[in-house]
Tab-separated table of C-alpha atoms and ligand atoms in Angstrom:
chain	number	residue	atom	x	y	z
A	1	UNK	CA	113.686	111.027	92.788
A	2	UNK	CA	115.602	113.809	94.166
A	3	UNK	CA	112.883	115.711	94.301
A	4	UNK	CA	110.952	113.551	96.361
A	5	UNK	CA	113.974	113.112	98.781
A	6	UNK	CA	113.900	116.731	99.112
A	7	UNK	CA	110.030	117.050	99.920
A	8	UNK	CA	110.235	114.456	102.863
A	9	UNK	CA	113.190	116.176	103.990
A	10	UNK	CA	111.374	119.490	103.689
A	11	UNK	CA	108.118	118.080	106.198
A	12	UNK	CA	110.622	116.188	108.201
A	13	UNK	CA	107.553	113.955	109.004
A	14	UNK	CA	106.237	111.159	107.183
A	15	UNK	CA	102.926	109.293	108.281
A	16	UNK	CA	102.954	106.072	108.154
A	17	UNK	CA	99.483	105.123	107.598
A	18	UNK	CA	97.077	101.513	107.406
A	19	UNK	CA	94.570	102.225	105.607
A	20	UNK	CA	91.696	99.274	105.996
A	21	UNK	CA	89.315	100.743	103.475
A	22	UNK	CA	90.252	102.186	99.891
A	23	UNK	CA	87.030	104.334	100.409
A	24	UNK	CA	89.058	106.463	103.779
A	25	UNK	CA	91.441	107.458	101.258
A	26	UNK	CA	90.281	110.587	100.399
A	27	UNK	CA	89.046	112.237	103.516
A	28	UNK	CA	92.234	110.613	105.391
A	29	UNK	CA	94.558	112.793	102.302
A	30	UNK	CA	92.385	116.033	102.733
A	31	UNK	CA	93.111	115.786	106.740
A	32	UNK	CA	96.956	115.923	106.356
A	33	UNK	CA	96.635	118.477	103.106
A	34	UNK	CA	94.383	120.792	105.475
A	35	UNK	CA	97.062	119.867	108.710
A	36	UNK	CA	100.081	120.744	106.480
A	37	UNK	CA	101.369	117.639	106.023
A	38	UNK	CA	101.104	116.579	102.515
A	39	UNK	CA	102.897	113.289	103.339
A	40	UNK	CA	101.870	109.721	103.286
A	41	UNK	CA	103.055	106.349	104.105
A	42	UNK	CA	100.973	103.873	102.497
A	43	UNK	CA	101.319	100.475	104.119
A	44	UNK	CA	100.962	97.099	102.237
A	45	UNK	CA	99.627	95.707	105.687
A	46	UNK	CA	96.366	95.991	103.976
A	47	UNK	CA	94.724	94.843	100.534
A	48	UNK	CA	93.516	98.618	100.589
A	49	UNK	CA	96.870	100.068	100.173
A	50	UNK	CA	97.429	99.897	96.035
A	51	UNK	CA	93.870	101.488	95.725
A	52	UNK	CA	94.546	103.796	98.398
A	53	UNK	CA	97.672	105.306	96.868
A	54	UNK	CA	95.953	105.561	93.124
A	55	UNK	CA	93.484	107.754	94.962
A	56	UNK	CA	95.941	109.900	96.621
A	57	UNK	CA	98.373	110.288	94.128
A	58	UNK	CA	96.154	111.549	91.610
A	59	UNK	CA	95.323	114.586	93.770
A	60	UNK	CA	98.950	115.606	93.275
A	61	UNK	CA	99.571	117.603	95.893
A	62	UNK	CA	100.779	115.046	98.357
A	63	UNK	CA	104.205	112.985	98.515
A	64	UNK	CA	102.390	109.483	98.463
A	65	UNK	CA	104.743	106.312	98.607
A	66	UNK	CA	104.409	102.926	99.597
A	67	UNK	CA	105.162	101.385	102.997
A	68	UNK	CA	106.202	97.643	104.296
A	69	UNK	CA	106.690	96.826	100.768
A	70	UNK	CA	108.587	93.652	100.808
A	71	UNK	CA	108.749	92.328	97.126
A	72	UNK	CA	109.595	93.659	93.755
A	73	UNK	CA	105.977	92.369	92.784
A	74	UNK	CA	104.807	95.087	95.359
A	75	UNK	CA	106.829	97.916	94.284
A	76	UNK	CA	105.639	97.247	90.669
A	77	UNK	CA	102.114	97.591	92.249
A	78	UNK	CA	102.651	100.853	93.927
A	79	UNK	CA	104.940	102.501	91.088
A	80	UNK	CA	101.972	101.336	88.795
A	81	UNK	CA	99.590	102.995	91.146
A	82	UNK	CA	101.795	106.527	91.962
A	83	UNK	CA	103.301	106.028	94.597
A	84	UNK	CA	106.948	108.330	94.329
A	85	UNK	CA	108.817	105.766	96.965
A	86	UNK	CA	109.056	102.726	97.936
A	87	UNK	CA	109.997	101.975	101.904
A	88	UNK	CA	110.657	98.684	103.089
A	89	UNK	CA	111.214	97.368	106.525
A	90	UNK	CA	114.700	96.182	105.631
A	91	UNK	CA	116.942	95.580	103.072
A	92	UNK	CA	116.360	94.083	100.047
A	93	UNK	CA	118.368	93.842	97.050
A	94	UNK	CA	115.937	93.039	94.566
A	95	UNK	CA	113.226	95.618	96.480
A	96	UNK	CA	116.035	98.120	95.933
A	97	UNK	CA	116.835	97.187	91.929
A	98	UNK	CA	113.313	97.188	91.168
A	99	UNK	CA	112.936	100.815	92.600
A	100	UNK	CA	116.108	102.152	90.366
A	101	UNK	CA	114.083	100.113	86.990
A	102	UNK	CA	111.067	102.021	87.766
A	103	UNK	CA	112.423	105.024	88.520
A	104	UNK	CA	110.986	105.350	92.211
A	105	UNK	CA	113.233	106.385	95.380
A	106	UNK	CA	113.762	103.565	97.698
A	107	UNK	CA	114.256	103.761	101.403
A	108	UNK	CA	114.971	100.401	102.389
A	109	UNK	CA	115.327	99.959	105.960
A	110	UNK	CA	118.835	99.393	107.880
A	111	UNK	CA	119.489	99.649	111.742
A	112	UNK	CA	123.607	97.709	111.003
A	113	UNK	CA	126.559	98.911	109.606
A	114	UNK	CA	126.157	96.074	107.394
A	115	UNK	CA	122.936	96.741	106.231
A	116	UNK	CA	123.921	100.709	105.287
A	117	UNK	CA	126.682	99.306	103.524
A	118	UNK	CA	124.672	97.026	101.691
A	119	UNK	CA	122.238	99.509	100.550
A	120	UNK	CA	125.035	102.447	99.692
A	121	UNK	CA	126.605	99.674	97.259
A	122	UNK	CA	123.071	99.915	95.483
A	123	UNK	CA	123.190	103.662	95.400
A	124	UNK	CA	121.129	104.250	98.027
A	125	UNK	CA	121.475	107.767	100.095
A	126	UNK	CA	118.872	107.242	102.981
A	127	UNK	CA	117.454	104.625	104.397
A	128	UNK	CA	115.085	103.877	107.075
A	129	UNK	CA	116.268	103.253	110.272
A	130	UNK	CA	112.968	100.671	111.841
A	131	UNK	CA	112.101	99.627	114.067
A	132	UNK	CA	114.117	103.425	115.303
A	133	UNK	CA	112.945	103.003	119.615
A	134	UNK	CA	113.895	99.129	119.760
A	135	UNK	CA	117.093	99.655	118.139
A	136	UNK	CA	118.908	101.684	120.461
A	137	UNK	CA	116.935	105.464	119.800
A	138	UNK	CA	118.507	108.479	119.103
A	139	UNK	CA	121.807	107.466	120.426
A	140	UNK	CA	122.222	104.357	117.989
A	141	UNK	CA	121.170	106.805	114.840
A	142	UNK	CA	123.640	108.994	115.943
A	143	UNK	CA	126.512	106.252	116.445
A	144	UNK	CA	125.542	104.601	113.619
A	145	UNK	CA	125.207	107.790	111.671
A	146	UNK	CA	129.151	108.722	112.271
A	147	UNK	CA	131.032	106.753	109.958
A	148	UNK	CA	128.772	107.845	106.968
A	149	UNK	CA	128.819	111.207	106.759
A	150	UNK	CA	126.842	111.230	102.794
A	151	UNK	CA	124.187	108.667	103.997
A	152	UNK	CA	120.969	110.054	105.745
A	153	UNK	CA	118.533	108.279	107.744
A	154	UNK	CA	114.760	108.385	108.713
A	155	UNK	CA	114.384	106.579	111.970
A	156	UNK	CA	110.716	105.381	112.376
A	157	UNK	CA	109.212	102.556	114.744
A	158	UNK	CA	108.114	104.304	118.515
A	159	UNK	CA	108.550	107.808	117.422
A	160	UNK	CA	105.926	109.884	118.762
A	161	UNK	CA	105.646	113.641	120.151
A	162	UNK	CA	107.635	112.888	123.210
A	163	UNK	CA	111.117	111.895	121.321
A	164	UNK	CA	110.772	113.231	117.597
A	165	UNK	CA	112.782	116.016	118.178
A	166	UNK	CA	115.451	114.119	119.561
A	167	UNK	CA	116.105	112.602	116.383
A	168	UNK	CA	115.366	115.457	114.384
A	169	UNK	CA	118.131	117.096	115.911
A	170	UNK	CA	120.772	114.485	114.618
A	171	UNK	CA	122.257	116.148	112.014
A	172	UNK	CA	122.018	112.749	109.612
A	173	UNK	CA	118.467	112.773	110.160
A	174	UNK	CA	116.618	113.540	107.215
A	175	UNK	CA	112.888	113.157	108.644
A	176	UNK	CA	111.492	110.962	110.526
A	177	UNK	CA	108.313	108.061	110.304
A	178	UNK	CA	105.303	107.834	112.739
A	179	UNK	CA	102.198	106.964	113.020
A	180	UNK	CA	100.864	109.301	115.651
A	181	UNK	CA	98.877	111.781	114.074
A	182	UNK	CA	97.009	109.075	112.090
A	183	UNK	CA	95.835	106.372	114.524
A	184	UNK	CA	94.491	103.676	112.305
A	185	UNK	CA	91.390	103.998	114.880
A	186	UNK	CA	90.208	107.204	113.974
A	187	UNK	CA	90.622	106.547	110.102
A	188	UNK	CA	88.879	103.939	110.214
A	189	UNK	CA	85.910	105.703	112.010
A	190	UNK	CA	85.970	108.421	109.972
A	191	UNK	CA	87.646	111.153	112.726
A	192	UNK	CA	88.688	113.136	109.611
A	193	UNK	CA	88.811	116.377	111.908
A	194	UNK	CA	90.892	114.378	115.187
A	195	UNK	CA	93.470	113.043	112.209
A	196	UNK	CA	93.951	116.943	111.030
A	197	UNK	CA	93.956	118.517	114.722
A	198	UNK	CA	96.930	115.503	115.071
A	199	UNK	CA	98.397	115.998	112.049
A	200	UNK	CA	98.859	120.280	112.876
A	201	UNK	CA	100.085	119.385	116.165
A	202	UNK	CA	103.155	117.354	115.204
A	203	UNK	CA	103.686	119.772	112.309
A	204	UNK	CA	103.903	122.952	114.593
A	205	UNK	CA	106.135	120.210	117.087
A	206	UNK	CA	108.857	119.514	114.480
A	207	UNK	CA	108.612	123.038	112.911
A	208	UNK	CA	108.766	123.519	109.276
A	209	UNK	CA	112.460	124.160	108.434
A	210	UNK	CA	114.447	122.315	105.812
A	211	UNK	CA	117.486	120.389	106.074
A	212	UNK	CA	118.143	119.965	102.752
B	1	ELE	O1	105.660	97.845	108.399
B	1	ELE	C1	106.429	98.711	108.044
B	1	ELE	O2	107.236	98.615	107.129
B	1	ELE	C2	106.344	99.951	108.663
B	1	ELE	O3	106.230	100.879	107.949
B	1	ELE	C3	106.374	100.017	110.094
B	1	ELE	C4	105.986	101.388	110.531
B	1	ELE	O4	106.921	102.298	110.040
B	1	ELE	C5	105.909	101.471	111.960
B	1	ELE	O5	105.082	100.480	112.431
B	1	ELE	C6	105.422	102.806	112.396
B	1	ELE	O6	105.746	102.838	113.705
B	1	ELE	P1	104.881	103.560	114.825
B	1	ELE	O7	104.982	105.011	114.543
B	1	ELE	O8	105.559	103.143	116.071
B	1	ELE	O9	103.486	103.026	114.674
């Protein structure tokens, strides 16, 4: 699990992706292999999602986990299918023990005090911080950030190339979530090649450096 923290830390991007057809899954994974991301979000918003992770996951070059998961049911679905983490839109306790049974690394999602707290008494170290724009931007990540210095957060909800680096330069922020360079649009028409021009434009925005 540490391991997987460390990769999403190392790309400092994660795509957060709808898929609406299992059979995009595999051109949509080659476009952010070939853009140097090898980092995907798979939302639950669609019944393509558990299909779409088997496929990527058994490449095994990419960090694939499992987005707007909501219910332990779900996160037994995507562990079953490969996924290496689980992120939810907010907190859930039982989201959060199912995660630690199946050995996946859960980034539940927490924009309070309260709601870090909650998730730090589970053993959580990062969480997502959605929906990041609505919530008060960089400045409420960074406020919110200061009175846990061991917890990190991934801020993700209106994050595109005009603000990313603003929360990339938070010190606490251990990558961030977007959809940007994977418009839901051009998967679904097939614009492999727009999705990798995209996906090597945000990379060379955010630079490649680790954090961790
Ligand atoms: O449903 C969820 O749990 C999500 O994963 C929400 C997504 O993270 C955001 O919708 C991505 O935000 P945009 O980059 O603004 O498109």
């Amino acid at each position: 699990m540490s391991d997987v923290l460390a990769g999403l830390g190392r790309h400092r991007l994660v795509p957060v992706v709808v898929l609406d057809s299992a059979a995009d899954a595999s051109g949509l994974a080659d476009a952010l292999v070939a853009g140097g991301l090898p980092v995907a979000e798979v939302t639950f918003r669609t019944a393509a999602a558990v299909e779409s992770i088997r496929v990527m996951a058994k490449r095994g070059d990419m960090l694939v986990g499992a987005g707007t998961v909501l219910t332990p049911e779900q996160v037994d679905q995507a562990a079953d299918a490969g996924a290496s983490y689980i992120v939810s839109p907010g907190f859930s306790r039982e989201v959060v023990l199912r995660c630690a049974e199946r050995g996946v690394l859960a980034l539940p999602g927490a924009v309070t005090a309260s709601e870090v707290m909650a998730a730090v008494d589970l053993g959580v170290t990062t969480v997502k911080f959605f929906p990041a724009e609505t919530s008060g931007g960089a400045a409420a990540v960074k406020a919110l950030a200061a009175p846990f210095k061991d917890v990190r957060f991934v801020p993700t909800g209106g994050v595109g190339p005009k603000n990313v680096r603003d929360y990339l330069a938070i010190p606490s922020v251990h990558a961030v979530g977007g959809s940007w360079m994977v418009p839901r649009e051009l998967i679904a028409s097939g614009d492999f090649d727009q999705v990798r021009r995209l996906t090597a434009d945000a990379v060379a925005l955010v630079g490649r450096e680790a954090l961790v």
